[in-house]
GROMACS .gro file of C-alpha atoms in nm:
model
  281
    1MET     CA    1  -5.460  26.206  -3.501
    2PRO     CA    2  -5.201  26.436  -3.666
    3ALA     CA    3  -4.918  26.252  -3.486
    4ARG     CA    4  -4.968  25.920  -3.673
    5PRO     CA    5  -4.862  26.028  -4.023
    6ILE     CA    6  -4.552  26.196  -3.875
    7ARG     CA    7  -4.454  25.873  -3.703
    8ARG     CA    8  -4.502  25.679  -4.026
    9ARG     CA    9  -4.283  25.916  -4.221
   10ARG     CA   10  -4.007  25.895  -3.960
   11TYR     CA   11  -4.033  25.518  -3.944
   12ARG     CA   12  -4.006  25.483  -4.322
   13SER     CA   13  -3.721  25.729  -4.358
   14VAL     CA   14  -3.487  25.517  -4.143
   15PRO     CA   15  -3.468  25.212  -4.376
   16ILE     CA   16  -3.429  25.438  -4.679
   17GLY     CA   17  -3.135  25.619  -4.518
   18ARG     CA   18  -2.974  25.289  -4.426
   19ILE     CA   19  -3.021  25.156  -4.776
   20LEU     CA   20  -2.860  25.467  -4.925
   21LEU     CA   21  -2.564  25.449  -4.686
   22LEU     CA   22  -2.524  25.079  -4.759
   23GLY     CA   23  -2.536  25.152  -5.131
   24PHE     CA   24  -2.261  25.416  -5.102
   25PHE     CA   25  -2.054  25.174  -4.892
   26VAL     CA   26  -2.087  24.899  -5.152
   27ILE     CA   27  -2.001  25.132  -5.440
   28PHE     CA   28  -1.700  25.301  -5.285
   29VAL     CA   29  -1.556  25.017  -5.072
   30ILE     CA   30  -1.678  24.671  -5.164
   31VAL     CA   31  -1.675  24.712  -5.543
   32PRO     CA   32  -1.311  24.838  -5.562
   33LEU     CA   33  -1.197  24.560  -5.329
   34TYR     CA   34  -1.376  24.300  -5.539
   35TRP     CA   35  -1.225  24.445  -5.856
   36VAL     CA   36  -0.875  24.417  -5.708
   37PHE     CA   37  -0.943  24.056  -5.608
   38ASN     CA   38  -1.096  23.987  -5.948
   39THR     CA   39  -0.787  24.127  -6.120
   40SER     CA   40  -0.563  23.907  -5.907
   41ILE     CA   41  -0.728  23.584  -6.022
   42LYS     CA   42  -0.810  23.647  -6.388
   43PRO     CA   43  -0.575  23.591  -6.683
   44SER     CA   44  -0.368  23.880  -6.816
   45SER     CA   45  -0.568  23.884  -7.140
   46ASP     CA   46  -0.881  23.993  -6.947
   47TYR     CA   47  -0.733  24.305  -6.785
   48LEU     CA   48  -0.846  24.552  -7.048
   49ALA     CA   49  -1.127  24.350  -7.200
   50ILE     CA   50  -1.440  24.533  -7.313
   51PRO     CA   51  -1.690  24.474  -7.164
   52PRO     CA   52  -1.506  24.420  -6.832
   53VAL     CA   53  -1.476  24.063  -6.705
   54TRP     CA   54  -1.642  24.060  -6.363
   55PHE     CA   55  -1.636  23.681  -6.323
   56PRO     CA   56  -1.336  23.511  -6.488
   57ASP     CA   57  -1.408  23.180  -6.657
   58GLU     CA   58  -1.070  23.035  -6.564
   59PRO     CA   59  -0.947  23.175  -6.228
   60THR     CA   60  -0.574  23.141  -6.170
   61ILE     CA   61  -0.329  23.185  -5.884
   62VAL     CA   62  -0.030  23.243  -6.109
   63HIS     CA   63  -0.024  23.612  -6.015
   64TYR     CA   64   0.003  23.524  -5.646
   65THR     CA   65   0.294  23.287  -5.699
   66ALA     CA   66   0.471  23.541  -5.919
   67ALA     CA   67   0.418  23.827  -5.672
   68LEU     CA   68   0.533  23.625  -5.371
   69PHE     CA   69   0.827  23.438  -5.521
   70THR     CA   70   0.940  23.595  -5.849
   71TYR     CA   71   0.912  23.952  -5.719
   72ARG     CA   72   1.021  23.859  -5.362
   73GLY     CA   73   0.687  23.958  -5.214
   74LEU     CA   74   0.712  23.682  -4.953
   75GLU     CA   75   1.040  23.825  -4.822
   76GLY     CA   76   0.885  24.169  -4.805
   77LEU     CA   77   0.585  24.024  -4.620
   78ILE     CA   78   0.806  23.854  -4.360
   79ASN     CA   79   1.016  24.169  -4.316
   80SER     CA   80   0.703  24.381  -4.273
   81ILE     CA   81   0.564  24.145  -4.010
   82ILE     CA   82   0.890  24.146  -3.812
   83ILE     CA   83   0.952  24.520  -3.835
   84SER     CA   84   0.592  24.633  -3.782
   85SER     CA   85   0.535  24.397  -3.489
   86ALA     CA   86   0.856  24.494  -3.309
   87ALA     CA   87   0.802  24.866  -3.368
   88THR     CA   88   0.441  24.837  -3.247
   89VAL     CA   89   0.546  24.666  -2.923
   90LEU     CA   90   0.815  24.927  -2.854
   91SER     CA   91   0.585  25.216  -2.944
   92ALA     CA   92   0.307  25.086  -2.720
   93LEU     CA   93   0.550  25.018  -2.432
   94PHE     CA   94   0.731  25.352  -2.438
   95GLY     CA   95   0.412  25.538  -2.526
   96THR     CA   96   0.235  25.394  -2.222
   97LEU     CA   97   0.522  25.485  -1.988
   98MET     CA   98   0.553  25.838  -2.124
   99ALA     CA   99   0.179  25.901  -2.128
  100TYR     CA  100   0.141  25.780  -1.769
  101SER     CA  101   0.422  26.008  -1.656
  102LEU     CA  102   0.270  26.305  -1.837
  103SER     CA  103  -0.080  26.247  -1.703
  104ARG     CA  104   0.003  26.158  -1.343
  105TYR     CA  105   0.313  26.363  -1.267
  106ASN     CA  106   0.271  26.648  -1.517
  107THR     CA  107   0.624  26.578  -1.636
  108GLY     CA  108   0.767  26.866  -1.833
  109GLY     CA  109   0.480  27.101  -1.754
  110GLN     CA  110   0.157  27.159  -1.941
  111HIS     CA  111   0.303  27.190  -2.290
  112LEU     CA  112   0.528  26.884  -2.314
  113SER     CA  113   0.247  26.656  -2.431
  114PHE     CA  114   0.172  26.886  -2.723
  115TRP     CA  115   0.543  26.919  -2.799
  116VAL     CA  116   0.567  26.539  -2.825
  117LEU     CA  117   0.279  26.534  -3.074
  118SER     CA  118   0.425  26.827  -3.268
  119GLN     CA  119   0.726  26.613  -3.359
  120ARG     CA  120   0.490  26.418  -3.583
  121PHE     CA  121   0.404  26.736  -3.774
  122LEU     CA  122   0.757  26.750  -3.913
  123PRO     CA  123   0.756  26.610  -4.269
  124PRO     CA  124   0.970  26.295  -4.303
  125ILE     CA  125   1.155  26.439  -4.601
  126ALA     CA  126   1.302  26.707  -4.373
  127ILE     CA  127   1.485  26.450  -4.157
  128ILE     CA  128   1.546  26.158  -4.391
  129LEU     CA  129   1.886  26.279  -4.514
  130PRO     CA  130   2.053  26.301  -4.170
  131ILE     CA  131   1.892  25.971  -4.071
  132PHE     CA  132   2.025  25.809  -4.388
  133LEU     CA  133   2.378  25.939  -4.324
  134ILE     CA  134   2.373  25.831  -3.959
  135TYR     CA  135   2.247  25.485  -4.052
  136ARG     CA  136   2.522  25.442  -4.311
  137SER     CA  137   2.791  25.557  -4.069
  138ILE     CA  138   2.689  25.328  -3.780
  139GLY     CA  139   2.611  25.026  -3.999
  140ILE     CA  140   2.236  24.982  -3.954
  141TYR     CA  141   2.131  25.084  -4.306
  142ASP     CA  142   1.917  24.813  -4.469
  143THR     CA  143   1.874  24.624  -4.141
  144HIS     CA  144   1.571  24.523  -3.938
  145LEU     CA  145   1.709  24.710  -3.638
  146GLY     CA  146   1.734  25.035  -3.832
  147MET     CA  147   1.377  25.010  -3.959
  148ILE     CA  148   1.242  24.915  -3.615
  149LEU     CA  149   1.409  25.220  -3.459
  150ALA     CA  150   1.282  25.449  -3.735
  151TYR     CA  151   0.925  25.320  -3.712
  152THR     CA  152   0.926  25.335  -3.333
  153VAL     CA  153   1.022  25.702  -3.341
  154PHE     CA  154   0.777  25.756  -3.627
  155THR     CA  155   0.475  25.619  -3.435
  156LEU     CA  156   0.569  25.712  -3.077
  157PRO     CA  157   0.422  26.069  -3.073
  158VAL     CA  158   0.074  25.951  -3.174
  159SER     CA  159   0.089  25.661  -2.926
  160VAL     CA  160   0.187  25.898  -2.645
  161TRP     CA  161  -0.090  26.140  -2.733
  162MET     CA  162  -0.358  25.870  -2.748
  163MET     CA  163  -0.249  25.713  -2.421
  164PHE     CA  164  -0.216  26.053  -2.252
  165ALA     CA  165  -0.580  26.129  -2.334
  166TYR     CA  166  -0.680  25.785  -2.202
  167PHE     CA  167  -0.485  25.803  -1.875
  168ARG     CA  168  -0.617  26.154  -1.813
  169GLN     CA  169  -0.974  26.016  -1.805
  170MET     CA  170  -0.891  25.730  -1.569
  171PRO     CA  171  -0.972  25.789  -1.200
  172ARG     CA  172  -0.676  25.788  -0.963
  173SER     CA  173  -0.873  25.631  -0.677
  174MET     CA  174  -0.783  25.270  -0.761
  175GLU     CA  175  -0.414  25.349  -0.789
  176GLU     CA  176  -0.425  25.541  -0.462
  177ALA     CA  177  -0.601  25.245  -0.297
  178ALA     CA  178  -0.324  25.014  -0.419
  179LEU     CA  179  -0.063  25.252  -0.275
  180VAL     CA  180  -0.244  25.253   0.059
  181ASP     CA  181  -0.239  24.872   0.057
  182GLY     CA  182   0.140  24.879   0.032
  183CYS     CA  183   0.205  24.865  -0.343
  184THR     CA  184   0.491  25.065  -0.484
  185ARG     CA  185   0.418  25.316  -0.754
  186TRP     CA  186   0.581  25.086  -1.011
  187ARG     CA  187   0.372  24.787  -0.904
  188ALA     CA  188   0.053  24.994  -0.896
  189PHE     CA  189   0.126  25.104  -1.250
  190TRP     CA  190   0.164  24.750  -1.385
  191THR     CA  191  -0.110  24.579  -1.181
  192VAL     CA  192  -0.374  24.855  -1.174
  193ALA     CA  193  -0.317  25.127  -1.433
  194VAL     CA  194  -0.205  24.909  -1.725
  195PRO     CA  195  -0.498  24.660  -1.705
  196LEU     CA  196  -0.744  24.949  -1.683
  197ALA     CA  197  -0.578  25.117  -1.980
  198ALA     CA  198  -0.572  24.800  -2.191
  199PRO     CA  199  -0.833  24.928  -2.444
  200GLY     CA  200  -0.634  25.248  -2.498
  201ILE     CA  201  -0.310  25.055  -2.535
  202VAL     CA  202  -0.470  24.825  -2.791
  203ALA     CA  203  -0.608  25.121  -2.986
  204ALA     CA  204  -0.266  25.291  -2.992
  205ALA     CA  205  -0.098  24.963  -3.091
  206VAL     CA  206  -0.340  24.906  -3.381
  207PHE     CA  207  -0.280  25.255  -3.516
  208ALA     CA  208   0.096  25.212  -3.478
  209PHE     CA  209   0.092  24.877  -3.657
  210ILE     CA  210  -0.113  25.008  -3.950
  211ALA     CA  211   0.114  25.312  -3.980
  212CYS     CA  212   0.422  25.086  -3.991
  213TRP     CA  213   0.257  24.834  -4.221
  214THR     CA  214   0.166  25.090  -4.485
  215GLU     CA  215   0.469  25.322  -4.456
  216PHE     CA  216   0.663  25.362  -4.779
  217PHE     CA  217   0.897  25.663  -4.762
  218PHE     CA  218   1.135  25.545  -4.489
  219ALA     CA  219   1.135  25.191  -4.627
  220LEU     CA  220   1.222  25.320  -4.973
  221LEU     CA  221   1.526  25.520  -4.860
  222LEU     CA  222   1.652  25.320  -4.561
  223THR     CA  223   1.643  24.971  -4.714
  224SER     CA  224   1.782  24.805  -5.022
  225LYS     CA  225   1.803  24.427  -5.065
  226ASN     CA  226   1.773  24.282  -4.714
  227ALA     CA  227   1.520  24.464  -4.494
  228PHE     CA  228   1.282  24.591  -4.763
  229THR     CA  229   0.916  24.591  -4.660
  230LEU     CA  230   0.602  24.494  -4.847
  231PRO     CA  231   0.507  24.842  -4.979
  232THR     CA  232   0.842  24.876  -5.156
  233VAL     CA  233   0.781  24.557  -5.353
  234PHE     CA  234   0.514  24.735  -5.556
  235ARG     CA  235   0.791  24.928  -5.733
  236SER     CA  236   0.885  24.607  -5.911
  237PHE     CA  237   0.550  24.591  -6.089
  238LEU     CA  238   0.621  24.907  -6.291
  239SER     CA  239   0.875  24.901  -6.573
  240PHE     CA  240   0.936  25.039  -6.920
  241GLN     CA  241   0.766  24.731  -7.060
  242GLY     CA  242   0.440  24.800  -6.877
  243ALA     CA  243   0.264  24.736  -6.548
  244GLN     CA  244   0.202  24.396  -6.392
  245TYR     CA  245  -0.158  24.452  -6.286
  246GLY     CA  246  -0.226  24.097  -6.175
  247GLU     CA  247   0.080  24.072  -5.952
  248ALA     CA  248   0.010  24.416  -5.801
  249ALA     CA  249  -0.349  24.319  -5.728
  250ALA     CA  250  -0.244  23.986  -5.578
  251LEU     CA  251   0.007  24.150  -5.345
  252SER     CA  252  -0.255  24.410  -5.248
  253ILE     CA  253  -0.490  24.134  -5.138
  254VAL     CA  254  -0.211  23.967  -4.941
  255SER     CA  255  -0.116  24.295  -4.772
  256LEU     CA  256  -0.475  24.351  -4.655
  257GLY     CA  257  -0.480  24.028  -4.455
  258PRO     CA  258  -0.282  24.125  -4.140
  259SER     CA  259  -0.448  24.465  -4.105
  260ILE     CA  260  -0.799  24.323  -4.138
  261ALA     CA  261  -0.723  24.036  -3.900
  262LEU     CA  262  -0.578  24.273  -3.640
  263GLY     CA  263  -0.875  24.507  -3.668
  264VAL     CA  264  -1.125  24.223  -3.626
  265LEU     CA  265  -0.943  24.069  -3.328
  266ALA     CA  266  -0.899  24.404  -3.151
  267GLN     CA  267  -1.235  24.553  -3.248
  268ARG     CA  268  -1.387  24.547  -2.899
  269HIS     CA  269  -1.087  24.708  -2.731
  270LEU     CA  270  -1.031  24.942  -3.025
  271VAL     CA  271  -1.378  25.099  -3.012
  272ARG     CA  272  -1.370  25.132  -2.634
  273GLY     CA  273  -1.021  25.282  -2.636
  274LEU     CA  274  -1.106  25.541  -2.899
  275THR     CA  275  -1.434  25.649  -2.743
  276LEU     CA  276  -1.306  25.678  -2.386
  277GLY     CA  277  -0.984  25.848  -2.487
  278ALA     CA  278  -1.175  26.107  -2.688
  279VAL     CA  279  -1.380  26.230  -2.390
  280ARG     CA  280  -1.236  26.528  -2.209
  281GLY     CA  281  -1.292  26.570  -1.839
   0.00000   0.00000   0.00000
Protein backbone atom coordinates (compact mmCIF):
# COMPACT_ATOMS: atom_id res chain seq x y z
CA MET A 1 0.00 0.00 0.00
CA PRO A 2 2.66 2.64 0.81
CA ALA A 3 4.25 2.12 -2.63
CA ARG A 4 1.27 3.52 -4.61
CA PRO A 5 1.45 7.17 -3.52
CA ILE A 6 5.21 7.17 -4.20
CA ARG A 7 4.62 5.93 -7.73
CA ARG A 8 1.99 8.60 -8.31
CA ARG A 9 4.30 11.36 -7.15
CA ARG A 10 7.09 10.14 -9.42
CA TYR A 11 4.73 9.77 -12.35
CA ARG A 12 3.39 13.31 -11.93
CA SER A 13 6.79 14.89 -11.43
CA VAL A 14 7.99 13.85 -14.90
CA PRO A 15 5.50 15.96 -16.93
CA ILE A 16 6.06 18.94 -14.64
CA GLY A 17 9.82 18.75 -15.16
CA ARG A 18 9.37 18.49 -18.91
CA ILE A 19 7.01 21.44 -18.94
CA LEU A 20 9.49 23.56 -16.97
CA LEU A 21 12.38 22.61 -19.28
CA LEU A 22 10.22 23.34 -22.31
CA GLY A 23 9.26 26.68 -20.81
CA PHE A 24 12.92 27.65 -20.26
CA PHE A 25 13.73 26.53 -23.82
CA VAL A 26 10.95 28.68 -25.26
CA ILE A 27 11.94 31.72 -23.21
CA PHE A 28 15.67 31.61 -23.84
CA VAL A 29 15.78 30.19 -27.40
CA ILE A 30 12.53 30.43 -29.31
CA VAL A 31 11.46 33.89 -28.15
CA PRO A 32 14.78 35.62 -29.08
CA LEU A 33 14.78 33.90 -32.47
CA TYR A 34 11.21 34.99 -33.11
CA TRP A 35 12.04 38.54 -32.05
CA VAL A 36 14.94 38.64 -34.53
CA PHE A 37 12.67 37.35 -37.29
CA ASN A 38 9.95 39.78 -36.24
CA THR A 39 12.42 42.67 -36.41
CA SER A 40 13.49 41.61 -39.89
CA ILE A 41 9.98 41.87 -41.34
CA LYS A 42 8.47 44.88 -39.55
CA PRO A 43 8.81 48.52 -40.62
CA SER A 44 11.55 50.67 -39.13
CA SER A 45 8.99 52.78 -37.27
CA ASP A 46 8.04 49.76 -35.12
CA TYR A 47 11.53 48.99 -33.78
CA LEU A 48 11.25 50.98 -30.57
CA ALA A 49 7.48 51.13 -30.32
CA ILE A 50 5.89 50.91 -26.87
CA PRO A 51 4.24 48.49 -26.32
CA PRO A 52 6.43 46.23 -28.51
CA VAL A 53 4.98 45.10 -31.83
CA TRP A 54 4.96 41.30 -31.73
CA PHE A 55 2.91 40.85 -34.90
CA PRO A 56 3.50 43.56 -37.54
CA ASP A 57 0.42 44.69 -39.43
CA GLU A 58 2.35 45.21 -42.66
CA PRO A 59 5.24 42.71 -42.97
CA THR A 60 7.96 43.73 -45.41
CA ILE A 61 11.00 42.17 -47.04
CA VAL A 62 12.72 45.47 -47.70
CA HIS A 63 15.28 44.75 -44.98
CA TYR A 64 16.25 41.48 -46.67
CA THR A 65 16.78 43.11 -50.06
CA ALA A 66 18.79 45.92 -48.48
CA ALA A 67 20.96 43.53 -46.44
CA LEU A 68 21.66 41.22 -49.38
CA PHE A 69 22.16 43.76 -52.15
CA THR A 70 22.76 47.25 -50.77
CA TYR A 71 25.12 46.06 -48.03
CA ARG A 72 26.62 43.24 -50.18
CA GLY A 73 25.30 40.53 -47.90
CA LEU A 74 24.76 38.19 -50.84
CA GLU A 75 28.46 38.41 -51.78
CA GLY A 76 29.42 37.70 -48.20
CA LEU A 77 27.03 34.73 -48.15
CA ILE A 78 28.55 33.24 -51.31
CA ASN A 79 32.09 33.80 -50.02
CA SER A 80 31.22 32.17 -46.70
CA ILE A 81 29.74 29.13 -48.43
CA ILE A 82 32.81 28.69 -50.66
CA ILE A 83 35.39 29.27 -47.93
CA SER A 84 33.63 27.32 -45.17
CA SER A 85 32.85 24.35 -47.42
CA ALA A 86 36.39 24.08 -48.80
CA ALA A 87 37.99 24.49 -45.37
CA THR A 88 35.62 21.89 -43.91
CA VAL A 89 36.51 19.33 -46.59
CA LEU A 90 40.24 19.90 -46.11
CA SER A 91 39.97 19.84 -42.33
CA ALA A 92 37.97 16.60 -42.36
CA LEU A 93 40.35 14.98 -44.89
CA PHE A 94 43.62 15.89 -43.17
CA GLY A 95 42.09 15.41 -39.73
CA THR A 96 41.02 11.87 -40.60
CA LEU A 97 44.46 10.97 -41.98
CA MET A 98 46.30 12.43 -38.99
CA ALA A 99 43.95 10.93 -36.43
CA TYR A 100 44.21 7.48 -38.00
CA SER A 101 47.99 7.68 -37.96
CA LEU A 102 48.02 8.78 -34.32
CA SER A 103 45.60 6.08 -33.17
CA ARG A 104 46.94 3.13 -35.17
CA TYR A 105 50.68 3.80 -35.38
CA ASN A 106 51.18 5.97 -32.29
CA THR A 107 52.91 8.50 -34.51
CA GLY A 108 54.95 10.97 -32.53
CA GLY A 109 54.54 9.12 -29.25
CA GLN A 110 51.88 9.49 -26.59
CA HIS A 111 51.90 13.28 -26.35
CA LEU A 112 51.64 14.35 -30.00
CA SER A 113 47.84 14.18 -30.03
CA PHE A 114 47.63 16.59 -27.10
CA TRP A 115 50.25 18.83 -28.70
CA VAL A 116 48.08 19.06 -31.83
CA LEU A 117 45.09 20.12 -29.74
CA SER A 118 47.21 22.57 -27.73
CA GLN A 119 47.80 24.60 -30.90
CA ARG A 120 44.15 25.60 -30.67
CA PHE A 121 44.74 27.06 -27.21
CA LEU A 122 46.89 29.79 -28.72
CA PRO A 123 44.80 32.99 -29.03
CA PRO A 124 44.37 34.10 -32.66
CA ILE A 125 45.52 37.62 -31.85
CA ALA A 126 48.98 36.23 -31.01
CA ILE A 127 49.54 34.97 -34.57
CA ILE A 128 47.44 37.26 -36.73
CA LEU A 129 50.19 39.83 -37.33
CA PRO A 130 52.74 37.40 -38.85
CA ILE A 131 49.97 35.74 -40.85
CA PHE A 132 48.86 39.12 -42.17
CA LEU A 133 52.42 40.05 -43.19
CA ILE A 134 53.02 36.68 -44.86
CA TYR A 135 49.74 36.90 -46.75
CA ARG A 136 50.56 40.39 -48.02
CA SER A 137 54.05 39.35 -49.11
CA ILE A 138 52.97 36.23 -51.05
CA GLY A 139 49.85 37.82 -52.56
CA ILE A 140 47.02 35.83 -50.97
CA TYR A 141 45.63 38.62 -48.77
CA ASP A 142 41.90 39.13 -49.41
CA THR A 143 41.62 35.92 -51.45
CA HIS A 144 39.53 32.78 -51.06
CA LEU A 145 42.70 30.68 -50.99
CA GLY A 146 44.12 32.64 -48.07
CA MET A 147 40.94 32.30 -46.03
CA ILE A 148 40.61 28.59 -46.83
CA LEU A 149 44.17 27.95 -45.64
CA ALA A 150 43.64 29.99 -42.47
CA TYR A 151 40.36 28.27 -41.61
CA THR A 152 41.79 24.82 -42.35
CA VAL A 153 44.63 25.40 -39.90
CA PHE A 154 42.17 26.99 -37.48
CA THR A 155 39.83 23.95 -37.36
CA LEU A 156 42.32 21.12 -37.94
CA PRO A 157 43.38 20.58 -34.27
CA VAL A 158 39.80 20.01 -33.08
CA SER A 159 39.07 17.74 -36.06
CA VAL A 160 42.17 15.66 -35.32
CA TRP A 161 41.28 15.37 -31.65
CA MET A 162 37.68 14.32 -32.33
CA MET A 163 38.70 11.75 -34.94
CA PHE A 164 41.54 10.45 -32.76
CA ALA A 165 39.06 9.70 -29.97
CA TYR A 166 36.77 7.99 -32.49
CA PHE A 167 39.43 5.84 -34.15
CA ARG A 168 40.77 4.82 -30.74
CA GLN A 169 37.40 3.22 -29.91
CA MET A 170 37.13 1.34 -33.21
CA PRO A 171 38.19 -2.33 -33.12
CA ARG A 172 41.17 -3.25 -35.29
CA SER A 173 39.81 -6.71 -36.12
CA MET A 174 38.03 -5.69 -39.33
CA GLU A 175 41.08 -3.87 -40.65
CA GLU A 176 43.28 -6.83 -39.78
CA ALA A 177 40.84 -9.14 -41.58
CA ALA A 178 41.05 -6.95 -44.68
CA LEU A 179 44.86 -7.10 -44.52
CA VAL A 180 44.72 -10.89 -44.27
CA ASP A 181 42.50 -10.96 -47.37
CA GLY A 182 45.21 -9.15 -49.32
CA CYS A 183 44.27 -5.48 -48.95
CA THR A 184 47.04 -2.95 -48.59
CA ARG A 185 47.05 -0.73 -45.55
CA TRP A 186 45.96 2.22 -47.71
CA ARG A 187 43.06 0.29 -49.23
CA ALA A 188 41.99 -1.05 -45.83
CA PHE A 189 41.93 2.50 -44.54
CA TRP A 190 39.63 3.79 -47.30
CA THR A 191 37.36 0.74 -47.63
CA VAL A 192 37.09 -0.34 -43.98
CA ALA A 193 38.21 2.33 -41.52
CA VAL A 194 36.70 5.39 -43.22
CA PRO A 195 33.18 3.91 -43.68
CA LEU A 196 33.18 2.77 -40.05
CA ALA A 197 34.33 6.20 -38.93
CA ALA A 198 31.76 8.06 -41.04
CA PRO A 199 29.73 9.31 -38.01
CA GLY A 200 32.88 10.71 -36.40
CA ILE A 201 33.97 12.35 -39.65
CA VAL A 202 30.54 13.94 -40.05
CA ALA A 203 30.61 15.23 -36.46
CA ALA A 204 34.07 16.75 -36.95
CA ALA A 205 33.00 18.26 -40.29
CA VAL A 206 29.89 19.86 -38.77
CA PHE A 207 31.92 21.45 -35.99
CA ALA A 208 34.53 22.66 -38.47
CA PHE A 209 31.88 24.17 -40.75
CA ILE A 210 30.14 26.02 -37.91
CA ALA A 211 33.48 27.32 -36.63
CA CYS A 212 34.35 28.64 -40.11
CA TRP A 213 30.85 29.97 -40.73
CA THR A 214 30.77 32.06 -37.56
CA GLU A 215 34.44 33.12 -37.42
CA PHE A 216 34.96 36.88 -37.43
CA PHE A 217 38.49 37.78 -36.32
CA PHE A 218 40.49 36.26 -39.20
CA ALA A 219 37.90 37.42 -41.73
CA LEU A 220 38.09 40.96 -40.39
CA LEU A 221 41.87 41.26 -40.69
CA LEU A 222 42.65 39.01 -43.67
CA THR A 223 39.99 40.26 -46.09
CA SER A 224 38.94 43.59 -47.50
CA LYS A 225 36.70 43.96 -50.55
CA ASN A 226 36.85 40.61 -52.35
CA ALA A 227 36.87 37.60 -50.00
CA PHE A 228 34.95 39.09 -47.07
CA THR A 229 32.65 36.63 -45.29
CA LEU A 230 29.14 37.00 -43.94
CA PRO A 231 30.04 37.90 -40.31
CA THR A 232 32.06 40.91 -41.48
CA VAL A 233 29.04 42.36 -43.27
CA PHE A 234 27.43 43.14 -39.91
CA ARG A 235 29.97 45.95 -39.47
CA SER A 236 28.12 47.87 -42.17
CA PHE A 237 24.98 48.09 -40.07
CA LEU A 238 26.65 50.32 -37.45
CA SER A 239 27.47 53.93 -38.26
CA PHE A 240 27.51 57.38 -36.70
CA GLN A 241 23.96 57.85 -37.93
CA GLY A 242 22.64 54.85 -35.99
CA ALA A 243 22.15 51.12 -36.30
CA GLN A 244 20.23 49.35 -39.05
CA TYR A 245 18.32 46.90 -36.87
CA GLY A 246 16.12 45.50 -39.61
CA GLU A 247 18.98 44.74 -41.98
CA ALA A 248 21.03 43.18 -39.17
CA ALA A 249 18.11 40.98 -38.15
CA ALA A 250 17.43 39.97 -41.75
CA LEU A 251 21.03 38.95 -42.32
CA SER A 252 21.02 37.05 -39.01
CA ILE A 253 18.06 34.99 -40.20
CA VAL A 254 19.80 34.31 -43.52
CA SER A 255 23.01 33.26 -41.78
CA LEU A 256 21.15 30.73 -39.63
CA GLY A 257 19.91 28.79 -42.65
CA PRO A 258 23.02 26.78 -43.67
CA SER A 259 23.95 25.87 -40.09
CA ILE A 260 20.45 24.67 -39.24
CA ALA A 261 20.14 22.74 -42.51
CA LEU A 262 23.51 21.06 -41.99
CA GLY A 263 22.64 20.13 -38.41
CA VAL A 264 19.29 18.63 -39.43
CA LEU A 265 20.75 16.64 -42.33
CA ALA A 266 23.67 15.31 -40.28
CA GLN A 267 21.78 14.83 -37.02
CA ARG A 268 21.86 11.03 -37.02
CA HIS A 269 25.58 10.80 -37.74
CA LEU A 270 26.34 13.77 -35.50
CA VAL A 271 24.79 12.24 -32.37
CA ARG A 272 26.38 8.85 -33.00
CA GLY A 273 29.78 10.36 -33.70
CA LEU A 274 29.78 12.48 -30.55
CA THR A 275 28.58 9.72 -28.23
CA LEU A 276 30.94 7.02 -29.51
CA GLY A 277 33.93 9.33 -29.68
CA ALA A 278 33.37 10.43 -26.09
CA VAL A 279 33.65 6.91 -24.64
CA ARG A 280 37.10 5.95 -23.44
CA GLY A 281 38.24 2.36 -23.63
